[in-house]
Amino acid sequence: MDLSREERALYNPAFTALLCTRAVQGHEKQYDAACPLPVAAVMALQPSIRDVLPGTTKTGLMKWLDTNEAVRIAMGRNAAPLAAVVRPGLLFALQTGSLRATGEGLSLAAGATTKTIKGATQQTIAIQNAALLLGRWLPSTGSLSTVLTLLGVKP
């Protein structure tokens, strides 16, 4: 996976913790339930995926993937390396109390994030918006294992 210098600067535990929190925030807003895993953060970090995200959560994941086959290729190639980048951020979010882990999954701690998405650059704002959207949208298709299989991610 080739990363630009700007992308590498984004892959720090504080920012990836924020992405995990945004994904959980989106999930809880849509489902009022714990988030099984913030795979949305891994997807949100990939510009090729952000560029083709649907404008609404009403879009079917399977149809969207059929139209955007490059997403499966990107996830198959980049999921493991980006998960290694997101993992320290998830741990950071848990250690700082932004997220809580329960038997059902991840949930927001009280006051963990603001509803307003702000950032130093348009890219950081776009990544946060993507994580929020993906957190709301991905679970609409089914379980985490179903979503990962559809995305072409292998264990």
Tab-separated table of N, CA and C in Angstrom, residues 31-129:
chain	number	residue	atom	x	y	z
A	31	TYR	N	-28.859	2.823	14.817
A	31	TYR	CA	-29.352	1.559	15.358
A	31	TYR	C	-29.592	1.560	16.859
A	32	ASP	N	-29.182	2.602	17.561
A	32	ASP	CA	-29.332	2.665	19.014
A	32	ASP	C	-28.847	1.376	19.668
A	33	ALA	N	-27.697	0.911	19.212
A	33	ALA	CA	-27.107	-0.330	19.724
A	33	ALA	C	-25.588	-0.222	19.627
A	34	ALA	N	-24.900	-1.103	20.355
A	34	ALA	CA	-23.443	-1.123	20.316
A	34	ALA	C	-22.959	-1.495	18.917
A	35	CYS	N	-21.830	-0.935	18.530
A	35	CYS	CA	-21.229	-1.173	17.215
A	35	CYS	C	-20.309	-2.390	17.303
A	36	PRO	N	-20.483	-3.379	16.421
A	36	PRO	CA	-19.671	-4.589	16.530
A	36	PRO	C	-18.180	-4.355	16.315
A	37	LEU	N	-17.791	-3.486	15.399
A	37	LEU	CA	-16.386	-3.212	15.119
A	37	LEU	C	-16.314	-2.035	14.158
A	38	PRO	N	-15.416	-1.098	14.366
A	38	PRO	CA	-15.386	0.076	13.488
A	38	PRO	C	-14.660	-0.169	12.165
A	39	VAL	N	-15.127	-1.134	11.374
A	39	VAL	CA	-14.554	-1.365	10.048
A	39	VAL	C	-14.732	-0.118	9.188
A	40	ALA	N	-15.700	0.711	9.549
A	40	ALA	CA	-15.923	1.954	8.820
A	40	ALA	C	-14.686	2.839	8.828
A	41	ALA	N	-13.924	2.826	9.914
A	41	ALA	CA	-12.714	3.647	9.997
A	41	ALA	C	-11.690	3.197	8.957
A	42	VAL	N	-11.575	1.902	8.751
A	42	VAL	CA	-10.640	1.364	7.755
A	42	VAL	C	-11.057	1.816	6.360
A	43	MET	N	-12.349	1.782	6.082
A	43	MET	CA	-12.831	2.194	4.768
A	43	MET	C	-12.699	3.701	4.577
A	44	ALA	N	-12.993	4.472	5.622
A	44	ALA	CA	-12.971	5.933	5.519
A	44	ALA	C	-11.577	6.475	5.221
A	45	LEU	N	-10.553	5.760	5.614
A	45	LEU	CA	-9.185	6.207	5.368
A	45	LEU	C	-8.755	6.059	3.910
A	46	GLN	N	-9.524	5.351	3.124
A	46	GLN	CA	-9.133	5.084	1.737
A	46	GLN	C	-9.814	6.066	0.782
A	47	PRO	N	-9.031	6.961	0.161
A	47	PRO	CA	-9.614	7.945	-0.743
A	47	PRO	C	-10.418	7.310	-1.887
A	48	SER	N	-9.963	6.185	-2.400
A	48	SER	CA	-10.672	5.559	-3.517
A	48	SER	C	-12.067	5.090	-3.101
A	49	ILE	N	-12.251	4.782	-1.838
A	49	ILE	CA	-13.577	4.390	-1.343
A	49	ILE	C	-14.393	5.628	-1.011
A	50	ARG	N	-13.791	6.597	-0.345
A	50	ARG	CA	-14.525	7.833	-0.008
A	50	ARG	C	-15.091	8.498	-1.245
A	51	ASP	N	-14.352	8.461	-2.339
A	51	ASP	CA	-14.772	9.133	-3.565
A	51	ASP	C	-16.041	8.541	-4.174
A	52	VAL	N	-16.343	7.300	-3.872
A	52	VAL	CA	-17.510	6.653	-4.497
A	52	VAL	C	-18.622	6.317	-3.499
A	53	LEU	N	-18.509	6.803	-2.268
A	53	LEU	CA	-19.550	6.518	-1.281
A	53	LEU	C	-20.888	7.087	-1.738
A	54	PRO	N	-21.966	6.386	-1.418
A	54	PRO	CA	-23.281	6.891	-1.803
A	54	PRO	C	-23.651	8.118	-0.976
A	55	GLY	N	-24.585	8.871	-1.473
A	55	GLY	CA	-25.029	10.063	-0.764
A	55	GLY	C	-26.043	9.772	0.331
A	56	THR	N	-26.532	8.548	0.377
A	56	THR	CA	-27.571	8.194	1.341
A	56	THR	C	-27.367	6.779	1.867
A	57	THR	N	-27.868	6.533	3.054
A	57	THR	CA	-27.776	5.189	3.633
A	57	THR	C	-28.843	4.269	3.060
A	58	LYS	N	-29.711	4.793	2.214
A	58	LYS	CA	-30.761	3.960	1.599
A	58	LYS	C	-30.230	3.139	0.422
A	59	THR	N	-29.033	3.455	-0.036
A	59	THR	CA	-28.407	2.707	-1.123
A	59	THR	C	-28.058	1.308	-0.620
A	60	GLY	N	-28.382	0.289	-1.404
A	60	GLY	CA	-28.060	-1.078	-1.023
A	60	GLY	C	-26.568	-1.360	-1.181
A	61	LEU	N	-25.982	-1.963	-0.165
A	61	LEU	CA	-24.546	-2.249	-0.196
A	61	LEU	C	-24.185	-3.168	-1.359
A	62	MET	N	-24.958	-4.215	-1.570
A	62	MET	CA	-24.622	-5.172	-2.634
A	62	MET	C	-24.671	-4.506	-4.006
A	63	LYS	N	-25.688	-3.710	-4.267
A	63	LYS	CA	-25.794	-3.018	-5.556
A	63	LYS	C	-24.648	-2.020	-5.713
A	64	TRP	N	-24.318	-1.310	-4.625
A	64	TRP	CA	-23.230	-0.345	-4.666
A	64	TRP	C	-21.912	-1.045	-4.961
A	65	LEU	N	-21.686	-2.199	-4.334
A	65	LEU	CA	-20.454	-2.943	-4.586
A	65	LEU	C	-20.399	-3.473	-6.019
A	66	ASP	N	-21.538	-3.873	-6.574
A	66	ASP	CA	-21.564	-4.317	-7.969
A	66	ASP	C	-21.179	-3.180	-8.911
A	67	THR	N	-21.591	-1.971	-8.565
A	67	THR	CA	-21.280	-0.802	-9.383
A	67	THR	C	-19.846	-0.320	-9.166
A	68	ASN	N	-19.316	-0.583	-7.987
A	68	ASN	CA	-17.982	-0.084	-7.609
A	68	ASN	C	-17.073	-1.242	-7.202
A	69	GLU	N	-16.761	-2.100	-8.159
A	69	GLU	CA	-15.961	-3.291	-7.857
A	69	GLU	C	-14.568	-2.958	-7.330
A	70	ALA	N	-14.079	-1.774	-7.624
A	70	ALA	CA	-12.758	-1.377	-7.126
A	70	ALA	C	-12.726	-1.325	-5.602
A	71	VAL	N	-13.890	-1.168	-4.986
A	71	VAL	CA	-13.951	-1.138	-3.522
A	71	VAL	C	-13.517	-2.492	-2.961
A	72	ARG	N	-13.999	-3.569	-3.562
A	72	ARG	CA	-13.605	-4.910	-3.108
A	72	ARG	C	-12.100	-5.115	-3.259
A	73	ILE	N	-11.560	-4.647	-4.348
A	73	ILE	CA	-10.125	-4.783	-4.584
A	73	ILE	C	-9.350	-3.972	-3.537
A	74	ALA	N	-9.784	-2.737	-3.310
A	74	ALA	CA	-9.106	-1.885	-2.326
A	74	ALA	C	-9.198	-2.480	-0.931
A	75	MET	N	-10.366	-2.987	-0.559
A	75	MET	CA	-10.520	-3.567	0.781
A	75	MET	C	-9.712	-4.854	0.909
A	76	GLY	N	-9.712	-5.687	-0.122
A	76	GLY	CA	-8.929	-6.915	-0.079
A	76	GLY	C	-7.443	-6.643	0.081
A	77	ARG	N	-6.992	-5.583	-0.559
A	77	ARG	CA	-5.571	-5.238	-0.525
A	77	ARG	C	-5.195	-4.438	0.726
A	78	ASN	N	-6.062	-3.545	1.162
A	78	ASN	CA	-5.695	-2.579	2.196
A	78	ASN	C	-6.280	-2.828	3.579
A	79	ALA	N	-7.231	-3.737	3.715
A	79	ALA	CA	-7.908	-3.915	5.008
A	79	ALA	C	-6.929	-4.295	6.122
A	80	ALA	N	-6.081	-5.267	5.881
A	80	ALA	CA	-5.156	-5.708	6.937
A	80	ALA	C	-4.150	-4.618	7.319
A	81	PRO	N	-3.476	-3.975	6.341
A	81	PRO	CA	-2.537	-2.920	6.739
A	81	PRO	C	-3.221	-1.740	7.434
A	82	LEU	N	-4.411	-1.358	6.959
A	82	LEU	CA	-5.098	-0.236	7.598
A	82	LEU	C	-5.684	-0.621	8.951
A	83	ALA	N	-6.073	-1.869	9.116
A	83	ALA	CA	-6.536	-2.325	10.436
A	83	ALA	C	-5.403	-2.196	11.446
A	84	ALA	N	-4.178	-2.453	10.994
A	84	ALA	CA	-3.018	-2.298	11.875
A	84	ALA	C	-2.805	-0.830	12.248
A	85	VAL	N	-3.221	0.084	11.397
A	85	VAL	CA	-3.125	1.516	11.669
A	85	VAL	C	-4.261	1.950	12.603
A	86	VAL	N	-5.450	1.397	12.393
A	86	VAL	CA	-6.627	1.778	13.178
A	86	VAL	C	-6.594	1.172	14.583
A	87	ARG	N	-6.029	-0.010	14.713
A	87	ARG	CA	-6.014	-0.717	16.011
A	87	ARG	C	-5.457	0.143	17.158
A	88	PRO	N	-4.297	0.819	16.996
A	88	PRO	CA	-3.819	1.675	18.091
A	88	PRO	C	-4.780	2.824	18.399
A	89	GLY	N	-5.473	3.312	17.385
A	89	GLY	CA	-6.464	4.364	17.613
A	89	GLY	C	-7.648	3.857	18.408
A	90	LEU	N	-8.075	2.649	18.110
A	90	LEU	CA	-9.167	2.035	18.869
A	90	LEU	C	-8.752	1.863	20.327
A	91	LEU	N	-7.549	1.379	20.528
A	91	LEU	CA	-7.032	1.222	21.892
A	91	LEU	C	-6.956	2.580	22.596
A	92	PHE	N	-6.506	3.594	21.883
A	92	PHE	CA	-6.424	4.943	22.434
A	92	PHE	C	-7.811	5.448	22.842
A	93	ALA	N	-8.804	5.219	21.983
A	93	ALA	CA	-10.181	5.647	22.293
A	93	ALA	C	-10.714	4.929	23.529
A	94	LEU	N	-10.365	3.664	23.672
A	94	LEU	CA	-10.798	2.904	24.856
A	94	LEU	C	-10.067	3.383	26.107
A	95	GLN	N	-8.769	3.632	25.990
A	95	GLN	CA	-7.973	4.069	27.139
A	95	GLN	C	-8.351	5.470	27.615
A	96	THR	N	-8.713	6.340	26.685
A	96	THR	CA	-9.075	7.705	27.056
A	96	THR	C	-10.541	7.827	27.445
A	97	GLY	N	-11.292	6.761	27.273
A	97	GLY	CA	-12.690	6.769	27.678
A	97	GLY	C	-13.649	7.332	26.646
A	98	SER	N	-13.202	7.557	25.408
A	98	SER	CA	-14.114	8.007	24.352
A	98	SER	C	-15.077	6.896	23.971
A	99	LEU	N	-14.562	5.662	23.975
A	99	LEU	CA	-15.378	4.490	23.670
A	99	LEU	C	-15.336	3.530	24.841
A	100	ARG	N	-16.391	2.751	24.961
A	100	ARG	CA	-16.457	1.685	25.958
A	100	ARG	C	-16.687	0.374	25.227
A	101	ALA	N	-16.035	-0.673	25.694
A	101	ALA	CA	-16.236	-2.012	25.125
A	101	ALA	C	-17.179	-2.786	26.035
A	102	THR	N	-18.180	-3.397	25.416
A	102	THR	CA	-19.119	-4.246	26.142
A	102	THR	C	-19.177	-5.591	25.434
A	103	GLY	N	-19.931	-6.504	25.964
A	103	GLY	CA	-20.094	-7.802	25.316
A	103	GLY	C	-20.760	-7.700	23.953
A	104	GLU	N	-21.545	-6.645	23.751
A	104	GLU	CA	-22.250	-6.457	22.474
A	104	GLU	C	-21.417	-5.715	21.438
A	105	GLY	N	-20.387	-4.999	21.889
A	105	GLY	CA	-19.560	-4.233	20.965
A	105	GLY	C	-19.086	-2.949	21.588
A	106	LEU	N	-18.900	-1.944	20.754
A	106	LEU	CA	-18.383	-0.649	21.193
A	106	LEU	C	-19.524	0.344	21.332
A	107	SER	N	-19.431	1.199	22.356
A	107	SER	CA	-20.422	2.250	22.517
A	107	SER	C	-19.714	3.537	22.920
A	108	LEU	N	-20.382	4.638	22.658
A	108	LEU	CA	-19.824	5.945	22.996
A	108	LEU	C	-19.897	6.181	24.487
A	109	ALA	N	-18.876	6.800	25.006
A	109	ALA	CA	-18.914	7.278	26.385
A	109	ALA	C	-19.647	8.618	26.370
A	110	ALA	N	-20.222	8.997	27.482
A	110	ALA	CA	-20.944	10.264	27.559
A	110	ALA	C	-20.005	11.412	27.181
A	111	GLY	N	-20.463	12.270	26.273
A	111	GLY	CA	-19.673	13.425	25.867
A	111	GLY	C	-18.446	13.090	25.041
A	112	ALA	N	-18.425	11.924	24.390
A	112	ALA	CA	-17.236	11.482	23.660
A	112	ALA	C	-16.919	12.340	22.453
A	113	THR	N	-17.931	12.761	21.728
A	113	THR	CA	-17.685	13.578	20.543
A	113	THR	C	-18.733	14.664	20.458
A	114	THR	N	-18.425	15.639	19.663
A	114	THR	CA	-19.432	16.657	19.370
A	114	THR	C	-20.148	16.235	18.099
A	115	LYS	N	-21.325	16.747	17.914
A	115	LYS	CA	-22.071	16.418	16.702
A	115	LYS	C	-21.484	17.129	15.494
A	116	THR	N	-20.845	18.262	15.722
A	116	THR	CA	-20.260	19.033	14.634
A	116	THR	C	-18.915	18.436	14.258
A	117	ILE	N	-18.750	18.164	12.978
A	117	ILE	CA	-17.480	17.630	12.499
A	117	ILE	C	-16.616	18.795	12.047
A	118	LYS	N	-15.458	18.915	12.673
A	118	LYS	CA	-14.499	19.968	12.345
A	118	LYS	C	-13.162	19.308	12.036
A	119	GLY	N	-12.333	20.019	11.334
A	119	GLY	CA	-11.005	19.504	11.049
A	119	GLY	C	-10.108	20.587	10.509
A	120	ALA	N	-8.823	20.296	10.517
A	120	ALA	CA	-7.841	21.261	10.046
A	120	ALA	C	-7.859	21.388	8.528
A	121	THR	N	-8.242	20.322	7.848
A	121	THR	CA	-8.265	20.332	6.385
A	121	THR	C	-9.562	19.725	5.884
A	122	GLN	N	-9.848	19.960	4.614
A	122	GLN	CA	-11.032	19.348	3.993
A	122	GLN	C	-10.921	17.825	4.023
A	123	GLN	N	-9.708	17.310	3.924
A	123	GLN	CA	-9.512	15.867	3.934
A	123	GLN	C	-9.893	15.263	5.289
A	124	THR	N	-9.489	15.896	6.383
A	124	THR	CA	-9.834	15.347	7.697
A	124	THR	C	-11.339	15.406	7.932
A	125	ILE	N	-11.989	16.435	7.419
A	125	ILE	CA	-13.446	16.533	7.529
A	125	ILE	C	-14.097	15.444	6.687
A	126	ALA	N	-13.610	15.239	5.464
A	126	ALA	CA	-14.175	14.210	4.577
A	126	ALA	C	-14.019	12.813	5.179
A	127	ILE	N	-12.889	12.546	5.795
A	127	ILE	CA	-12.653	11.230	6.394
A	127	ILE	C	-13.608	11.003	7.568
A	128	GLN	N	-13.803	12.024	8.399
A	128	GLN	CA	-14.733	11.896	9.521
A	128	GLN	C	-16.173	11.699	9.036
A	129	ASN	N	-16.564	12.464	8.018
A	129	ASN	CA	-17.914	12.300	7.464
A	129	ASN	C	-18.109	10.908	6.896
